[in-house]
Amino acid sequence: PVIVSVHDVSFVEHPEFFTRTRALQLRLTVRRTVCSAARVLTPSDFSRREIARCYAITPEKIEVIPNAVSSSFRPISRRNAAEWVRQRFGIQTPYILTVGDLQPRKNHAGLIRAYEQLVRNHPEIQHSLVLVGKQTWHAPQVLEAARRSGLANRIVFTGWVNDEELLQIYGGCDLFVFPSFYEGFGLPILEAMACGRAVACSGTSAMPEVADSAAILFDPRSAEEMVRAMRDVLLDAGLRGRLERLGLQRASLFSWDRAARQTLDVYYDVAGQSMREHAGRARSVPVTIHD
């Protein structure tokens, strides 16, 4: 029997977020695998509903096993982290951070437009904008959005970074913003929370499920809502401190150990069911005994 893990079905709902070849490949292969699988694993209730709807399968066939955060992501000194980031990447503090490969659904261009409006409306906010993530086929459009903003000298692209570097970058920021249009989970939200940093994120797809009440939610298609969320957190130290405390509590509720045990339980259950069915078929085979 086959057990398949499907994080989301964004390639079905939003093929425009992918190259044509990649979207077609995923639509063909995932459908075939999901429909033949004994069980489907997914990290959120949102993805469970979407998978059941897209492939017309019973929700009982789909197990929700949430992702979690590596123990390497933890609170560290903001001052020390900011100095480390300045020396390593030349990033001037304070700064706003987002993390994600430069692809359409991550909405980096929308964040850059909101950041431009934030700085224009509130010149007292001196923060830079730092974008961490691997460059993809969509990167030229994001880089062009930064150039057109007139704030290119305050917008930093680090490219891909390792977990040690990412810990320091999370640790040095004042605010983590995640403006994605669509996520089956949204792991960077929990990573930032585990590092004790305030989070503002999209209120779409699985992200409200992950963030719960520990983040400021906004419509990723509304620059005004994004600006308001960033402004409120950056200018209100009390709100920022409360979000940092709530985020730490929220991240602690997710466990990779528990996810591993739940995953193994599903494999044992499916394997055991398969063995029982096989044994039942074997017992049903007629046997003729000759003297």
Short mmCIF file of C-alpha atoms in Angstrom, two decimals:
data_model
loop_
_atom_site.label_atom_id
_atom_site.label_comp_id
_atom_site.label_asym_id
_atom_site.label_seq_id
_atom_site.Cartn_x
_atom_site.Cartn_y
_atom_site.Cartn_z
CA PRO A 1 0.00 0.00 0.00
CA VAL A 2 1.00 3.61 -0.64
CA ILE A 3 1.00 6.47 1.88
CA VAL A 4 1.59 9.92 0.39
CA SER A 5 2.37 13.28 2.01
CA VAL A 6 0.77 16.27 0.27
CA HIS A 7 1.50 19.69 1.74
CA ASP A 8 -1.02 21.61 -0.36
CA VAL A 9 -2.76 21.73 -3.73
CA SER A 10 -1.69 25.22 -4.75
CA PHE A 11 -0.74 23.87 -8.18
CA VAL A 12 -4.44 23.08 -8.72
CA GLU A 13 -5.90 26.23 -7.16
CA HIS A 14 -3.27 28.68 -8.46
CA PRO A 15 -1.33 27.27 -11.44
CA GLU A 16 -0.17 30.83 -12.17
CA PHE A 17 2.24 30.49 -9.25
CA PHE A 18 4.20 27.82 -11.17
CA THR A 19 5.86 27.40 -14.52
CA ARG A 20 3.50 25.72 -16.99
CA THR A 21 5.56 22.53 -17.08
CA ARG A 22 5.79 22.24 -13.30
CA ALA A 23 2.06 22.85 -12.79
CA LEU A 24 1.16 20.21 -15.39
CA GLN A 25 3.57 17.67 -13.92
CA LEU A 26 2.17 18.14 -10.42
CA ARG A 27 -1.46 17.98 -11.56
CA LEU A 28 -0.87 14.67 -13.31
CA THR A 29 1.36 12.88 -10.81
CA VAL A 30 -0.25 14.02 -7.56
CA ARG A 31 -3.77 13.11 -8.69
CA ARG A 32 -2.67 9.62 -9.68
CA THR A 33 -0.81 9.09 -6.40
CA VAL A 34 -3.48 10.53 -4.11
CA CYS A 35 -6.29 8.54 -5.69
CA SER A 36 -4.37 5.26 -5.39
CA ALA A 37 -3.03 5.90 -1.86
CA ALA A 38 -4.26 4.04 1.20
CA ARG A 39 -3.79 7.19 3.27
CA VAL A 40 -2.83 10.83 2.65
CA LEU A 41 -0.82 12.88 5.17
CA THR A 42 -1.06 16.67 5.24
CA PRO A 43 -0.01 19.36 7.75
CA SER A 44 -3.24 21.39 8.19
CA ASP A 45 -7.02 21.12 8.31
CA PHE A 46 -7.11 23.64 5.47
CA SER A 47 -5.08 21.34 3.21
CA ARG A 48 -7.18 18.37 4.28
CA ARG A 49 -10.35 20.10 3.09
CA GLU A 50 -8.73 21.23 -0.16
CA ILE A 51 -7.29 17.80 -0.97
CA ALA A 52 -10.65 16.11 -0.29
CA ARG A 53 -12.42 18.63 -2.50
CA CYS A 54 -9.93 18.60 -5.38
CA TYR A 55 -9.68 14.82 -5.63
CA ALA A 56 -13.20 13.87 -4.46
CA ILE A 57 -11.91 11.53 -1.75
CA THR A 58 -13.34 11.02 1.72
CA PRO A 59 -11.76 13.23 4.41
CA GLU A 60 -11.37 10.12 6.59
CA LYS A 61 -8.64 8.97 4.21
CA ILE A 62 -6.60 12.10 5.04
CA GLU A 63 -4.60 12.45 8.28
CA VAL A 64 -3.61 15.92 9.56
CA ILE A 65 -0.15 15.89 11.14
CA PRO A 66 1.07 19.47 11.75
CA ASN A 67 4.63 20.51 11.04
CA ALA A 68 6.83 21.85 13.82
CA VAL A 69 9.98 23.90 14.37
CA SER A 70 13.53 22.69 14.67
CA SER A 71 14.96 23.14 18.17
CA SER A 72 17.74 25.21 16.57
CA PHE A 73 15.28 28.10 16.33
CA ARG A 74 15.16 29.75 19.76
CA PRO A 75 15.23 33.19 21.38
CA ILE A 76 18.63 34.90 21.30
CA SER A 77 19.82 38.41 22.11
CA ARG A 78 18.39 40.84 19.56
CA ARG A 79 21.36 43.19 19.98
CA ASN A 80 23.96 40.46 19.49
CA ALA A 81 22.07 38.96 16.58
CA ALA A 82 21.71 42.35 14.88
CA GLU A 83 25.45 42.96 15.18
CA TRP A 84 26.19 39.47 13.79
CA VAL A 85 23.86 40.13 10.84
CA ARG A 86 25.45 43.53 10.21
CA GLN A 87 28.92 42.02 10.03
CA ARG A 88 27.89 38.96 8.02
CA PHE A 89 25.48 40.52 5.52
CA GLY A 90 26.00 44.28 5.86
CA ILE A 91 22.37 44.70 6.95
CA GLN A 92 21.74 47.87 8.93
CA THR A 93 19.32 47.66 11.84
CA PRO A 94 16.53 47.95 12.64
CA TYR A 95 14.85 45.81 9.98
CA ILE A 96 11.66 44.04 8.94
CA LEU A 97 12.12 40.45 7.76
CA THR A 98 10.42 38.02 5.42
CA VAL A 99 11.58 34.50 4.54
CA GLY A 100 10.70 32.47 1.43
CA ASP A 101 11.99 31.62 -2.03
CA LEU A 102 11.36 34.38 -4.58
CA GLN A 103 8.30 32.82 -6.19
CA PRO A 104 4.92 34.39 -7.09
CA ARG A 105 2.79 33.02 -4.26
CA LYS A 106 5.09 34.45 -1.59
CA ASN A 107 3.95 37.95 -2.66
CA HIS A 108 7.29 39.71 -2.25
CA ALA A 109 6.32 42.40 -4.74
CA GLY A 110 3.20 43.16 -2.72
CA LEU A 111 5.28 43.44 0.45
CA ILE A 112 7.72 45.81 -1.27
CA ARG A 113 4.85 48.06 -2.38
CA ALA A 114 3.43 48.07 1.17
CA TYR A 115 6.88 48.81 2.59
CA GLU A 116 7.25 51.77 0.22
CA GLN A 117 3.89 53.11 1.39
CA LEU A 118 4.82 52.51 5.05
CA VAL A 119 8.03 54.53 4.76
CA ARG A 120 6.32 57.30 2.82
CA ASN A 121 3.47 57.62 5.33
CA HIS A 122 5.63 57.17 8.43
CA PRO A 123 9.12 58.62 7.90
CA GLU A 124 9.85 58.04 11.58
CA ILE A 125 10.08 54.32 10.78
CA GLN A 126 13.71 53.81 9.82
CA HIS A 127 13.61 50.05 9.28
CA SER A 128 15.18 48.31 6.32
CA LEU A 129 13.39 45.42 4.59
CA VAL A 130 15.26 42.10 4.44
CA LEU A 131 14.15 39.30 2.09
CA VAL A 132 15.69 35.89 2.73
CA GLY A 133 15.21 33.18 0.12
CA LYS A 134 16.56 31.45 -2.92
CA GLN A 135 16.19 33.21 -6.26
CA THR A 136 13.96 31.42 -8.78
CA TRP A 137 12.59 32.08 -12.28
CA HIS A 138 10.38 34.77 -10.69
CA ALA A 139 13.27 36.67 -9.06
CA PRO A 140 13.74 39.31 -11.81
CA GLN A 141 10.21 40.61 -11.21
CA VAL A 142 10.82 40.94 -7.47
CA LEU A 143 14.16 42.67 -8.00
CA GLU A 144 12.50 45.07 -10.44
CA ALA A 145 9.79 45.87 -7.87
CA ALA A 146 12.52 46.78 -5.39
CA ARG A 147 14.26 48.98 -7.95
CA ARG A 148 11.04 50.81 -8.85
CA SER A 149 10.18 51.43 -5.20
CA GLY A 150 12.81 54.12 -4.85
CA LEU A 151 13.99 52.39 -1.67
CA ALA A 152 16.41 49.90 -3.20
CA ASN A 153 19.14 51.12 -0.84
CA ARG A 154 16.99 49.95 2.10
CA ILE A 155 15.87 46.61 0.63
CA VAL A 156 18.26 43.69 1.10
CA PHE A 157 18.17 40.30 -0.68
CA THR A 158 20.35 37.74 1.10
CA GLY A 159 19.67 34.77 -1.16
CA TRP A 160 19.60 31.30 0.40
CA VAL A 161 20.99 31.03 3.95
CA ASN A 162 21.65 28.07 6.23
CA ASP A 163 19.84 27.48 9.53
CA GLU A 164 22.60 28.99 11.65
CA GLU A 165 22.49 32.20 9.62
CA LEU A 166 18.70 32.17 9.59
CA LEU A 167 18.56 31.95 13.39
CA GLN A 168 20.65 35.12 13.64
CA ILE A 169 18.55 36.91 11.00
CA TYR A 170 15.32 36.03 12.79
CA GLY A 171 16.89 37.05 16.10
CA GLY A 172 17.92 40.50 14.88
CA CYS A 173 14.61 41.60 13.36
CA ASP A 174 11.94 43.77 14.96
CA LEU A 175 9.10 42.26 12.94
CA PHE A 176 8.59 39.19 10.78
CA VAL A 177 6.10 39.63 7.92
CA PHE A 178 4.75 36.71 5.87
CA PRO A 179 2.52 38.04 3.05
CA SER A 180 2.05 34.76 1.15
CA PHE A 181 -1.09 34.28 -0.90
CA TYR A 182 -1.35 30.55 -0.22
CA GLU A 183 0.26 28.09 2.19
CA GLY A 184 -0.49 24.53 3.17
CA PHE A 185 1.12 25.33 6.52
CA GLY A 186 3.52 28.28 6.70
CA LEU A 187 6.57 27.04 8.60
CA PRO A 188 8.45 30.41 8.69
CA ILE A 189 5.62 31.77 10.86
CA LEU A 190 6.45 29.25 13.58
CA GLU A 191 10.21 29.69 13.12
CA ALA A 192 9.94 33.42 13.78
CA MET A 193 7.67 32.81 16.77
CA ALA A 194 10.08 30.22 18.20
CA CYS A 195 12.78 32.90 17.98
CA GLY A 196 10.62 35.24 20.05
CA ARG A 197 9.84 37.71 17.27
CA ALA A 198 6.54 39.46 16.55
CA VAL A 199 4.70 38.17 13.48
CA ALA A 200 2.26 39.71 11.01
CA CYS A 201 1.01 37.33 8.32
CA SER A 202 -1.68 36.70 5.74
CA GLY A 203 -5.11 35.67 6.96
CA THR A 204 -5.59 33.21 4.10
CA SER A 205 -5.33 29.44 3.53
CA ALA A 206 -3.63 27.61 6.44
CA MET A 207 -1.84 30.60 7.96
CA PRO A 208 -4.54 31.65 10.49
CA GLU A 209 -4.62 28.01 11.61
CA VAL A 210 -0.88 28.09 12.31
CA ALA A 211 -0.65 31.58 13.81
CA ASP A 212 -3.93 31.43 15.76
CA SER A 213 -4.17 34.56 17.93
CA ALA A 214 -0.39 35.04 18.23
CA ALA A 215 0.00 37.19 15.09
CA ILE A 216 -1.53 40.19 13.36
CA LEU A 217 -3.44 38.96 10.30
CA PHE A 218 -3.98 40.93 7.07
CA ASP A 219 -5.33 40.49 3.56
CA PRO A 220 -2.23 39.85 1.38
CA ARG A 221 -3.92 41.59 -1.56
CA SER A 222 -4.42 44.80 0.44
CA ALA A 223 -1.38 47.06 0.74
CA GLU A 224 -3.33 49.21 3.20
CA GLU A 225 -3.93 46.30 5.58
CA MET A 226 -0.31 45.24 5.34
CA VAL A 227 0.89 48.78 6.05
CA ARG A 228 -1.43 49.07 9.04
CA ALA A 229 -0.20 45.76 10.49
CA MET A 230 3.47 46.72 10.14
CA ARG A 231 2.89 50.22 11.48
CA ASP A 232 0.98 49.03 14.53
CA VAL A 233 3.65 46.52 15.54
CA LEU A 234 6.63 48.78 14.88
CA LEU A 235 5.22 51.84 16.63
CA ASP A 236 3.61 50.07 19.59
CA ALA A 237 6.25 48.46 21.81
CA GLY A 238 3.56 47.01 24.07
CA LEU A 239 1.85 45.23 21.18
CA ARG A 240 5.17 43.99 19.87
CA GLY A 241 6.13 42.55 23.26
CA ARG A 242 2.75 40.85 23.63
CA LEU A 243 3.06 39.24 20.18
CA GLU A 244 6.54 38.01 21.03
CA ARG A 245 5.28 36.29 24.20
CA LEU A 246 2.24 34.82 22.49
CA GLY A 247 4.37 33.59 19.60
CA LEU A 248 6.74 31.69 21.88
CA GLN A 249 3.78 30.00 23.54
CA ARG A 250 2.21 29.16 20.18
CA ALA A 251 5.39 27.66 18.69
CA SER A 252 5.86 25.45 21.76
CA LEU A 253 2.59 23.65 20.97
CA PHE A 254 4.07 22.08 17.82
CA SER A 255 6.43 19.11 18.15
CA TRP A 256 8.41 17.14 15.55
CA ASP A 257 8.59 14.21 17.99
CA ARG A 258 4.79 14.10 18.12
CA ALA A 259 4.60 14.48 14.33
CA ALA A 260 7.01 11.55 13.92
CA ARG A 261 5.01 9.34 16.28
CA GLN A 262 1.73 10.20 14.53
CA THR A 263 3.29 9.51 11.13
CA LEU A 264 4.61 6.15 12.28
CA ASP A 265 1.21 5.27 13.75
CA VAL A 266 -0.38 5.81 10.33
CA TYR A 267 2.22 3.57 8.65
CA TYR A 268 1.68 0.83 11.25
CA ASP A 269 -2.09 1.13 10.89
CA VAL A 270 -2.02 0.87 7.08
CA ALA A 271 0.55 -1.93 7.11
CA GLY A 272 -1.44 -3.85 9.72
CA GLN A 273 -4.66 -3.43 7.80
CA SER A 274 -2.94 -4.66 4.64
CA MET A 275 -1.59 -7.73 6.45
CA ARG A 276 -5.01 -8.53 7.90
CA GLU A 277 -6.64 -8.23 4.48
CA HIS A 278 -3.95 -10.41 2.94
CA ALA A 279 -4.39 -13.04 5.67
CA GLY A 280 -8.17 -12.97 5.15
CA ARG A 281 -7.79 -13.57 1.43
CA ALA A 282 -5.37 -16.41 2.08
CA ARG A 283 -7.84 -18.12 4.44
CA SER A 284 -10.59 -17.87 1.84
CA VAL A 285 -8.70 -19.89 -0.77
CA PRO A 286 -10.34 -23.33 -1.11
CA VAL A 287 -8.07 -26.27 -0.36
CA THR A 288 -8.63 -29.85 -1.58
CA ILE A 289 -7.14 -32.63 0.50
CA HIS A 290 -6.38 -35.94 -1.26
CA ASP A 291 -6.16 -39.26 0.60
#
